[in-house]
PDB file of C-alpha atoms in Angstrom:
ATOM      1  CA  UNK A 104      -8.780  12.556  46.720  1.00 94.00           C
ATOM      2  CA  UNK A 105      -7.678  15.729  45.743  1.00 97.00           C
ATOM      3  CA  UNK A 106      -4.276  17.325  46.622  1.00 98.00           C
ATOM      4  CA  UNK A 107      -4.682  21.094  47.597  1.00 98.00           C
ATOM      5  CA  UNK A 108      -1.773  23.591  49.230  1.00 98.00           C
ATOM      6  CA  UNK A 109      -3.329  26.476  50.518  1.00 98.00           C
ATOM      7  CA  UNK A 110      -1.236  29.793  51.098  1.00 98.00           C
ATOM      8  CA  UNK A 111      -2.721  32.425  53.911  1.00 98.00           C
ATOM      9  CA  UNK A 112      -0.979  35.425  53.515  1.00 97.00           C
ATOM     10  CA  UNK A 113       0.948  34.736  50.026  1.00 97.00           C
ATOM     11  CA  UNK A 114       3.068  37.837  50.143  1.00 96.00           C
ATOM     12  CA  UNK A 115       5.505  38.364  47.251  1.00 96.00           C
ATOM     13  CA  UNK A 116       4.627  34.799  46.267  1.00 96.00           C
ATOM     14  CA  UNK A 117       8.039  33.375  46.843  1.00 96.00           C
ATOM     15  CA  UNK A 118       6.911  30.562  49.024  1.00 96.00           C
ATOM     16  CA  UNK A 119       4.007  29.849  47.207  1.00 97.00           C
ATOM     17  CA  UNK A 120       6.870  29.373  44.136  1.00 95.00           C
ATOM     18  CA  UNK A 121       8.705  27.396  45.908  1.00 94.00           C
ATOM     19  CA  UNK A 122       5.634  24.734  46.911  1.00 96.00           C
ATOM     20  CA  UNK A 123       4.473  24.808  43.391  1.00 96.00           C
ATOM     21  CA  UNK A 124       7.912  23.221  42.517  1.00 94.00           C
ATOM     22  CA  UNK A 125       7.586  21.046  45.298  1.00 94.00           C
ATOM     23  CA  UNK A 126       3.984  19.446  44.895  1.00 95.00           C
ATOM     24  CA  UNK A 127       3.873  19.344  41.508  1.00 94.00           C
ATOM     25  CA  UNK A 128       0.589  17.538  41.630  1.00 95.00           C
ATOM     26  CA  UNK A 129      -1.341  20.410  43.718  1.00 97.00           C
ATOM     27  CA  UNK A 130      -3.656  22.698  43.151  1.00 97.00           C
ATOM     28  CA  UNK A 131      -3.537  26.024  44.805  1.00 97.00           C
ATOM     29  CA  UNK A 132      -5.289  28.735  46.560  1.00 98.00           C
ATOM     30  CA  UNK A 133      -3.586  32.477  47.530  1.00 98.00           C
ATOM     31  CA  UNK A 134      -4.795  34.828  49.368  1.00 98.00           C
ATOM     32  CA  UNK A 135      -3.537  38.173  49.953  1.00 98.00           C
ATOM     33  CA  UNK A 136      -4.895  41.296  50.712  1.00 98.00           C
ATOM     34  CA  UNK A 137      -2.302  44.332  50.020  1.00 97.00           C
ATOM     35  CA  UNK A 138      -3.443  44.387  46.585  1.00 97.00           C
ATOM     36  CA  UNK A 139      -0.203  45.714  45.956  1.00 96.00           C
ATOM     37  CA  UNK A 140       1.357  42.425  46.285  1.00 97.00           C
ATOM     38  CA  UNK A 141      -0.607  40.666  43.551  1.00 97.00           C
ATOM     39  CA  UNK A 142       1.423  40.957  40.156  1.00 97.00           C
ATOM     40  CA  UNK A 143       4.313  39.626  41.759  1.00 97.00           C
ATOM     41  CA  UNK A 144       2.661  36.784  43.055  1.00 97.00           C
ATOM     42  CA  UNK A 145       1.410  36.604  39.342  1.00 96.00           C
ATOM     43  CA  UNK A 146       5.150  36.973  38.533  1.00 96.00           C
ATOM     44  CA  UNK A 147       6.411  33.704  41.050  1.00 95.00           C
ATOM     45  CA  UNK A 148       3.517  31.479  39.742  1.00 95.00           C
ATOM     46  CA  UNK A 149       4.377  32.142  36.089  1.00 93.00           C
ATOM     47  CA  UNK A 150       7.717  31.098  36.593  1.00 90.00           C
ATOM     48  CA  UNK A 151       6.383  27.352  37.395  1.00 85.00           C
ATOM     49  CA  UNK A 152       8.087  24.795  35.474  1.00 81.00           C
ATOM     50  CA  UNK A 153       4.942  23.602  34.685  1.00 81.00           C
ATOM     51  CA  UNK A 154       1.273  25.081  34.414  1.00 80.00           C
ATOM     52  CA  UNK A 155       0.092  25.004  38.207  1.00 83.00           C
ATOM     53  CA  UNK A 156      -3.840  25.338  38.815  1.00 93.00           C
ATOM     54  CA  UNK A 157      -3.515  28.166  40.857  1.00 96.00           C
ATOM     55  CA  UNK A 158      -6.488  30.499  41.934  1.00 97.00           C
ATOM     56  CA  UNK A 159      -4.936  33.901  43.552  1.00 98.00           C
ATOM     57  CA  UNK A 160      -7.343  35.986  46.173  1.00 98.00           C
ATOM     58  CA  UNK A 161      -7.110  39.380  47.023  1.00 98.00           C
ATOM     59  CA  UNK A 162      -8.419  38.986  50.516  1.00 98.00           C
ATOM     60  CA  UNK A 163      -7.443  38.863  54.017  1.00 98.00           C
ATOM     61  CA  UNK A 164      -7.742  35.780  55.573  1.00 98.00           C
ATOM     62  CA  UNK A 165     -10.331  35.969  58.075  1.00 98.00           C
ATOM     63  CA  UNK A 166     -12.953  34.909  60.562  1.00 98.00           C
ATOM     64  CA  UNK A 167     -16.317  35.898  58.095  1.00 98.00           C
ATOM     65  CA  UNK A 168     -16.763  37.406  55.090  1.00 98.00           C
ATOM     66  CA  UNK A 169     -17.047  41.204  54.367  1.00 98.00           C
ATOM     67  CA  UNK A 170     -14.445  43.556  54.247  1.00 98.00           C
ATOM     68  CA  UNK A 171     -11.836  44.301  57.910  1.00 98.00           C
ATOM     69  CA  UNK A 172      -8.712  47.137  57.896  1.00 98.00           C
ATOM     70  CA  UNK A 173      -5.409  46.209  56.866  1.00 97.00           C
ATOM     71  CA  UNK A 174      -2.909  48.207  58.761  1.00 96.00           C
ATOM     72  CA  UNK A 175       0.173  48.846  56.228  1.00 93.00           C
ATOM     73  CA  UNK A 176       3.598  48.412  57.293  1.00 86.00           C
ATOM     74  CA  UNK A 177       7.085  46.588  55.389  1.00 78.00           C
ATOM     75  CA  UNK A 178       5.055  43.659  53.379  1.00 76.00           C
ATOM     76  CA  UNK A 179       6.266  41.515  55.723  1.00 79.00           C
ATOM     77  CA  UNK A 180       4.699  43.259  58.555  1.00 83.00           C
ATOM     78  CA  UNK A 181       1.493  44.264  57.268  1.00 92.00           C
ATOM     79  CA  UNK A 182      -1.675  43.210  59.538  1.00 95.00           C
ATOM     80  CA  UNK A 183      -5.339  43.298  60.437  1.00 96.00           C
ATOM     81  CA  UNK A 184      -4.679  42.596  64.202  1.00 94.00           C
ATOM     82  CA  UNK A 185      -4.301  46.413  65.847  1.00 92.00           C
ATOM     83  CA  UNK A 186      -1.567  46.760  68.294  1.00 88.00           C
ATOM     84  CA  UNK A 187       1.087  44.690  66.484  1.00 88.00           C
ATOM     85  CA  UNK A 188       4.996  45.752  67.159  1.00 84.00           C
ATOM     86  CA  UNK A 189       7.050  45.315  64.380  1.00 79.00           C
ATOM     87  CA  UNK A 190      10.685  43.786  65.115  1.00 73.00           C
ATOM     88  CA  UNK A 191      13.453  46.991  64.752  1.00 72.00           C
ATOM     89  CA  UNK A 192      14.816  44.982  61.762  1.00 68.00           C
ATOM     90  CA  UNK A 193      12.253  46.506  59.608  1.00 67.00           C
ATOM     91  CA  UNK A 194      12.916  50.289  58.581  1.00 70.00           C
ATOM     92  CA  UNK A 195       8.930  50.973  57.756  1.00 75.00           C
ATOM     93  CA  UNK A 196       6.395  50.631  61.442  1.00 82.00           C
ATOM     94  CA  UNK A 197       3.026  49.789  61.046  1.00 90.00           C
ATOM     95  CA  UNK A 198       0.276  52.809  59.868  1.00 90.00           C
ATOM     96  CA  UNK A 199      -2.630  52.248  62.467  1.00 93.00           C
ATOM     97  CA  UNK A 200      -3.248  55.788  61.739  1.00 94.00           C
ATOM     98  CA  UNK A 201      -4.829  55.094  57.711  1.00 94.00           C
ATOM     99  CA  UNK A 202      -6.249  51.439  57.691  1.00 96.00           C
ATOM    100  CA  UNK A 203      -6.883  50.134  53.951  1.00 97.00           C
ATOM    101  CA  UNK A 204      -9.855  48.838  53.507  1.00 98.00           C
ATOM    102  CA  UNK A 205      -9.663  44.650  52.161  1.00 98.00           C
ATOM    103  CA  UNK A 206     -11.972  42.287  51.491  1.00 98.00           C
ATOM    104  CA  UNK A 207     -11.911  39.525  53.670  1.00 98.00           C
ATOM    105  CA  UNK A 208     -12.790  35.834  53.761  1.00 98.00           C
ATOM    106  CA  UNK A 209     -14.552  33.633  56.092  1.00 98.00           C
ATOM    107  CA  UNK A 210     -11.668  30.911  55.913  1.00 98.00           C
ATOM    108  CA  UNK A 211     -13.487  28.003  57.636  1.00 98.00           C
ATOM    109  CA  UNK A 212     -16.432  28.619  55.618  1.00 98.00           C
ATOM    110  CA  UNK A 213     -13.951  28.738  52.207  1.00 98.00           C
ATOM    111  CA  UNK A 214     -12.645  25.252  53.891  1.00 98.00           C
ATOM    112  CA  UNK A 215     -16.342  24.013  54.161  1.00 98.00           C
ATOM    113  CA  UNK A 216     -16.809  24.985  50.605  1.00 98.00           C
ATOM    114  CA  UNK A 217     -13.537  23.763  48.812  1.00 98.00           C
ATOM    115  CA  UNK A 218     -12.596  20.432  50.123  1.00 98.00           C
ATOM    116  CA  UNK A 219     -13.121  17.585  51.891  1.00 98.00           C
ATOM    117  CA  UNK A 220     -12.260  15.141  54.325  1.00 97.00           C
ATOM    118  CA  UNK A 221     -10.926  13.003  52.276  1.00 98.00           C
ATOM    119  CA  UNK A 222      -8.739  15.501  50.516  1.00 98.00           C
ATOM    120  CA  UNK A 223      -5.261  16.329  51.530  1.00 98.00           C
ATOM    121  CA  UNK A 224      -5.322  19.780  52.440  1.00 98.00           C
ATOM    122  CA  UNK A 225      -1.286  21.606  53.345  1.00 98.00           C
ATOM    123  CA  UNK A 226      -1.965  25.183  54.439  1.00 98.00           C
ATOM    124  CA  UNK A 227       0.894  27.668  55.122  1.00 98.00           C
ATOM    125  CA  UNK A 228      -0.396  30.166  57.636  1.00 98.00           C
ATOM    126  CA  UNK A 229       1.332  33.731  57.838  1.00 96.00           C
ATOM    127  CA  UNK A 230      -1.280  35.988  58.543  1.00 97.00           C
ATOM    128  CA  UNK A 231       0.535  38.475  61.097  1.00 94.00           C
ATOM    129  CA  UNK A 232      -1.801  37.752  64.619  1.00 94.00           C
ATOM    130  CA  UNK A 233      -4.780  36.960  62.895  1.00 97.00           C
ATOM    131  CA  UNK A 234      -3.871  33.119  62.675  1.00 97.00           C
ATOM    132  CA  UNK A 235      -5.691  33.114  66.408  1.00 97.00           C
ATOM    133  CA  UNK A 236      -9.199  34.146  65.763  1.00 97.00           C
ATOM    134  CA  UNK A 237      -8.939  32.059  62.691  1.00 98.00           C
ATOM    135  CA  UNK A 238      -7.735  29.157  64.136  1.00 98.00           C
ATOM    136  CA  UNK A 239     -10.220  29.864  67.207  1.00 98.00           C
ATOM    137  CA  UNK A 240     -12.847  29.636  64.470  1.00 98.00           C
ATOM    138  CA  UNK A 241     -11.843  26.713  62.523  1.00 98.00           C
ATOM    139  CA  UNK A 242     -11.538  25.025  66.460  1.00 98.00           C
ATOM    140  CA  UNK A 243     -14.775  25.741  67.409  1.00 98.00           C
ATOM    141  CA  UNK A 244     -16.637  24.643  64.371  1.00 98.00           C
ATOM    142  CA  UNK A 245     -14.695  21.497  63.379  1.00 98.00           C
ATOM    143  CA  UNK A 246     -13.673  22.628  60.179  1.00 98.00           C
ATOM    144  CA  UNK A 247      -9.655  22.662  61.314  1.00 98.00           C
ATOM    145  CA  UNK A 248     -10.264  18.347  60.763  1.00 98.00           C
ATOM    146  CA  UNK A 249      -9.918  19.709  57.170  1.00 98.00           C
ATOM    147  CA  UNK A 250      -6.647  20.397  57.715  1.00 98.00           C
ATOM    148  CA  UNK A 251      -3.784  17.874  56.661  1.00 98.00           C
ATOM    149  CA  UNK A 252      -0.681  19.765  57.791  1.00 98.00           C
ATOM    150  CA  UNK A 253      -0.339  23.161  58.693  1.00 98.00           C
ATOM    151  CA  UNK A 254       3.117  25.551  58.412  1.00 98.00           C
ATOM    152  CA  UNK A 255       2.470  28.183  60.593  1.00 98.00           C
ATOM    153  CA  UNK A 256       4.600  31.817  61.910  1.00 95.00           C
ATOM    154  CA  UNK A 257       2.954  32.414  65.027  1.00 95.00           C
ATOM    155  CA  UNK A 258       3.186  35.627  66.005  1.00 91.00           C
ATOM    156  CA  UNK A 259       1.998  35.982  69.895  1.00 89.00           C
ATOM    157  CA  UNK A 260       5.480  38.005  70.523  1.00 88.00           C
ATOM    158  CA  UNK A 261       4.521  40.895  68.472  1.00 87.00           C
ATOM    159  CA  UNK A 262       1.513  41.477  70.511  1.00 86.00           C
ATOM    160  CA  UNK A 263       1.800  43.133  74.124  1.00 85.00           C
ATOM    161  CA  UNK A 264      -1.647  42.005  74.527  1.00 86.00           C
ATOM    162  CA  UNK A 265      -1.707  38.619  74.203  1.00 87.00           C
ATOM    163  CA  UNK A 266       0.059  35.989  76.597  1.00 91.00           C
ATOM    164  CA  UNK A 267       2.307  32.905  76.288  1.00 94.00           C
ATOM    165  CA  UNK A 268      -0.201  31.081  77.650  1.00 95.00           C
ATOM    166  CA  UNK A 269      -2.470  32.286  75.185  1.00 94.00           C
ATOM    167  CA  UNK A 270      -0.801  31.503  72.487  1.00 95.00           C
ATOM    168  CA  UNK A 271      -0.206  27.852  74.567  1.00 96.00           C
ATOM    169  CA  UNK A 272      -3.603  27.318  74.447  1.00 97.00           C
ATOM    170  CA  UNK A 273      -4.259  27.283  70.563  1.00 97.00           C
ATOM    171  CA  UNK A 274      -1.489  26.169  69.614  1.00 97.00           C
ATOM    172  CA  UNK A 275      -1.950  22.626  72.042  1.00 98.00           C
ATOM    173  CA  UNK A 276      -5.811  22.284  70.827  1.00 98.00           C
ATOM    174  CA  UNK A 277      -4.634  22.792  66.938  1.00 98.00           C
ATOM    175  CA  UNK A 278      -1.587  21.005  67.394  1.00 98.00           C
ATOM    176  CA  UNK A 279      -4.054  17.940  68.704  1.00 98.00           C
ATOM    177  CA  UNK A 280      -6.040  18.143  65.547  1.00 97.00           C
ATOM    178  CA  UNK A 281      -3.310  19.014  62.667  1.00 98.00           C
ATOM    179  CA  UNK A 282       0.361  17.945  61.615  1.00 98.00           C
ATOM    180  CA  UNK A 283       1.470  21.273  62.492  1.00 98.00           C
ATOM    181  CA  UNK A 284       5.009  22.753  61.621  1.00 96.00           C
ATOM    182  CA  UNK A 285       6.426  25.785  62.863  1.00 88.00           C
ATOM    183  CA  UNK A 286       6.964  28.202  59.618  1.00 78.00           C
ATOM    184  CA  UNK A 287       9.235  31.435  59.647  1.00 69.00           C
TER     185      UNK A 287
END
């Protein structure tokens, strides 16, 4: 059985630091797709206290594979999901007006690929609205068993668009399949 942490929308890396230290006997997988954001999460996995195996994506989470528009904002706020608001805390607004384009990876087909059952997969979701087609995804083909225990920031408040019930609704079905723990 292999141990694997799995960090969906690594940002700065800071969190992904702070697991290496904690599951010393993981191995992990970034992804990230402001390619700006890359050498420092370069910088938080050097500083391991030991020699992590970590393999670093630039890529957006996603639903398949190709390439999808990431919508710049704070790199906290960043997102592919159109019509996010961004909380008045943050000084910089989203730029829906010049989408960068990112690649972008099918995650339950990465799942398929890179574990299995039997391995214990953590998976820290902070993907800015795009956790529900991906969930949605990994729902509706089975692959979300893969799953061991899931931190997640859901995000349904940033988005007129979408409802509490909505959110209600993937959140139950995943919760029924995953140890899931609210991240923020």
């Amino acid at each position: 059985m292999r141990k694997v942490f799995v960090d969906c929308g690594t940002n700065l890396g800071v969190v992904l630091n702070r697991f290496i230290h904690e599951l010393p006997d993981h191995d992990f997988y970034a992804f990230e797709p402001n390619k700006d954001l890359i050498p420092s999460i370069h910088r938080q996995v050097e500083q391991a206290p030991h020699s992590p195996r970590v393999e670093i994506s630039h890529s957006a989470v996603w639903t398949h594979d190709g390439a999808i528009d990431l919508f710049l904002g704070h790199h906290e706020s960043s997102t592919v999901m159109p019509g996010k608001r961004v909380p008045p805390m943050y000084d910089q607004q989203i730029d829906y007006s010049a989408p960068v384009p990112v690649p972008a990876t099918d995650f339950s087909s990465w799942l398929r690929r890179t574990v299995t059952a039997d391995d214990h997969v953590v998976v820290k979701m902070d993907i800015e609205g795009a956790e529900y087609p991906v969930l949605s995804k990994l729902l509706a083909d089975g692959t979300i068993n893969l799953i061991s225990v899931l931190y997640i920031e859901w995000h349904y408040d940033r988005f007129p668009a979408m409802s509490r019930a909505d959110h209600d609704q993937v959140a139950t079905a995943v919760s029924a399949c995953v140890d899931v723990r609210d991240w923020d």
